[in-house]
PDB file of C-alpha atoms in Angstrom:
ATOM      1  CA  UNK A   1     -11.561  18.542  34.250  1.00 44.00           C
ATOM      2  CA  UNK A   2     -15.266  17.950  33.555  1.00 47.00           C
ATOM      3  CA  UNK A   3     -17.531  17.274  36.510  1.00 54.00           C
ATOM      4  CA  UNK A   4     -18.788  14.018  34.996  1.00 55.00           C
ATOM      5  CA  UNK A   5     -15.317  12.487  34.491  1.00 55.00           C
ATOM      6  CA  UNK A   6     -13.505  10.182  36.904  1.00 57.00           C
ATOM      7  CA  UNK A   7     -11.687  12.079  39.646  1.00 62.00           C
ATOM      8  CA  UNK A   8      -8.824   9.607  40.103  1.00 66.00           C
ATOM      9  CA  UNK A   9      -7.277  10.360  36.698  1.00 63.00           C
ATOM     10  CA  UNK A  10      -3.742  11.792  36.856  1.00 68.00           C
ATOM     11  CA  UNK A  11      -3.266  15.401  35.756  1.00 71.00           C
ATOM     12  CA  UNK A  12      -1.884  15.691  32.228  1.00 67.00           C
ATOM     13  CA  UNK A  13       0.791  18.277  31.599  1.00 72.00           C
ATOM     14  CA  UNK A  14      -0.431  20.502  28.737  1.00 70.00           C
ATOM     15  CA  UNK A  15       3.053  20.493  27.187  1.00 73.00           C
ATOM     16  CA  UNK A  16       2.909  16.692  26.810  1.00 73.00           C
ATOM     17  CA  UNK A  17      -0.366  16.650  24.889  1.00 74.00           C
ATOM     18  CA  UNK A  18       0.001  16.136  21.135  1.00 76.00           C
ATOM     19  CA  UNK A  19      -0.896  19.224  19.128  1.00 72.00           C
ATOM     20  CA  UNK A  20      -2.653  19.174  15.776  1.00 69.00           C
ATOM     21  CA  UNK A  21      -2.854  22.180  13.501  1.00 71.00           C
ATOM     22  CA  UNK A  22      -4.925  22.484  10.341  1.00 74.00           C
ATOM     23  CA  UNK A  23      -4.784  25.338   7.856  1.00 76.00           C
ATOM     24  CA  UNK A  24      -8.031  24.914   5.974  1.00 79.00           C
ATOM     25  CA  UNK A  25      -9.082  26.920   2.942  1.00 80.00           C
ATOM     26  CA  UNK A  26     -12.314  28.814   3.548  1.00 80.00           C
ATOM     27  CA  UNK A  27     -13.910  31.060   0.933  1.00 78.00           C
ATOM     28  CA  UNK A  28     -17.118  33.071   1.077  1.00 77.00           C
ATOM     29  CA  UNK A  29     -18.835  30.030  -0.474  1.00 75.00           C
ATOM     30  CA  UNK A  30     -17.731  27.965   2.520  1.00 80.00           C
ATOM     31  CA  UNK A  31     -14.940  25.586   3.374  1.00 81.00           C
ATOM     32  CA  UNK A  32     -13.144  24.027   0.430  1.00 83.00           C
ATOM     33  CA  UNK A  33     -12.341  20.816   2.308  1.00 83.00           C
ATOM     34  CA  UNK A  34      -8.595  20.771   1.792  1.00 83.00           C
ATOM     35  CA  UNK A  35      -5.697  21.452   4.086  1.00 85.00           C
ATOM     36  CA  UNK A  36      -2.737  23.649   3.086  1.00 87.00           C
ATOM     37  CA  UNK A  37      -0.654  22.897   6.163  1.00 84.00           C
ATOM     38  CA  UNK A  38       2.897  22.161   5.109  1.00 87.00           C
ATOM     39  CA  UNK A  39       2.554  23.837   1.723  1.00 89.00           C
ATOM     40  CA  UNK A  40       5.384  26.119   0.653  1.00 89.00           C
ATOM     41  CA  UNK A  41       4.816  29.868   0.522  1.00 89.00           C
ATOM     42  CA  UNK A  42       4.773  29.838  -3.291  1.00 93.00           C
ATOM     43  CA  UNK A  43       2.234  26.975  -3.327  1.00 92.00           C
ATOM     44  CA  UNK A  44      -0.128  28.947  -1.072  1.00 90.00           C
ATOM     45  CA  UNK A  45       0.274  32.046  -3.265  1.00 90.00           C
ATOM     46  CA  UNK A  46      -0.427  29.994  -6.399  1.00 94.00           C
ATOM     47  CA  UNK A  47      -3.529  28.490  -4.778  1.00 92.00           C
ATOM     48  CA  UNK A  48      -4.845  31.954  -3.852  1.00 90.00           C
ATOM     49  CA  UNK A  49      -4.294  33.129  -7.440  1.00 93.00           C
ATOM     50  CA  UNK A  50      -5.987  29.989  -8.800  1.00 93.00           C
ATOM     51  CA  UNK A  51      -9.000  30.476  -6.512  1.00 88.00           C
ATOM     52  CA  UNK A  52      -9.201  34.134  -7.595  1.00 89.00           C
ATOM     53  CA  UNK A  53      -9.204  33.126 -11.276  1.00 94.00           C
ATOM     54  CA  UNK A  54     -11.967  30.599 -10.612  1.00 89.00           C
ATOM     55  CA  UNK A  55     -13.966  33.334  -8.875  1.00 86.00           C
ATOM     56  CA  UNK A  56     -13.446  35.721 -11.813  1.00 92.00           C
ATOM     57  CA  UNK A  57     -14.651  33.006 -14.207  1.00 93.00           C
ATOM     58  CA  UNK A  58     -17.729  32.409 -12.035  1.00 88.00           C
ATOM     59  CA  UNK A  59     -18.541  36.150 -12.002  1.00 89.00           C
ATOM     60  CA  UNK A  60     -18.083  36.284 -15.788  1.00 93.00           C
ATOM     61  CA  UNK A  61     -20.602  33.440 -16.218  1.00 93.00           C
ATOM     62  CA  UNK A  62     -23.187  35.388 -14.207  1.00 90.00           C
ATOM     63  CA  UNK A  63     -23.106  38.354 -16.607  1.00 84.00           C
TER      64      UNK A  63
END
């Protein structure tokens, strides 16, 4: 508990706190600002392949 907070607050059991997970896509160019949490395995694989193709196209444009 932080020192600046009220001391009369009841202790909260960690197991009762809601938990939030986020699986965010992050490439070397930075975060892509979309969440893949809940996607199926095949959807994640397809997204990785799609991102790879976009990267290949980008590299091709630089040549």
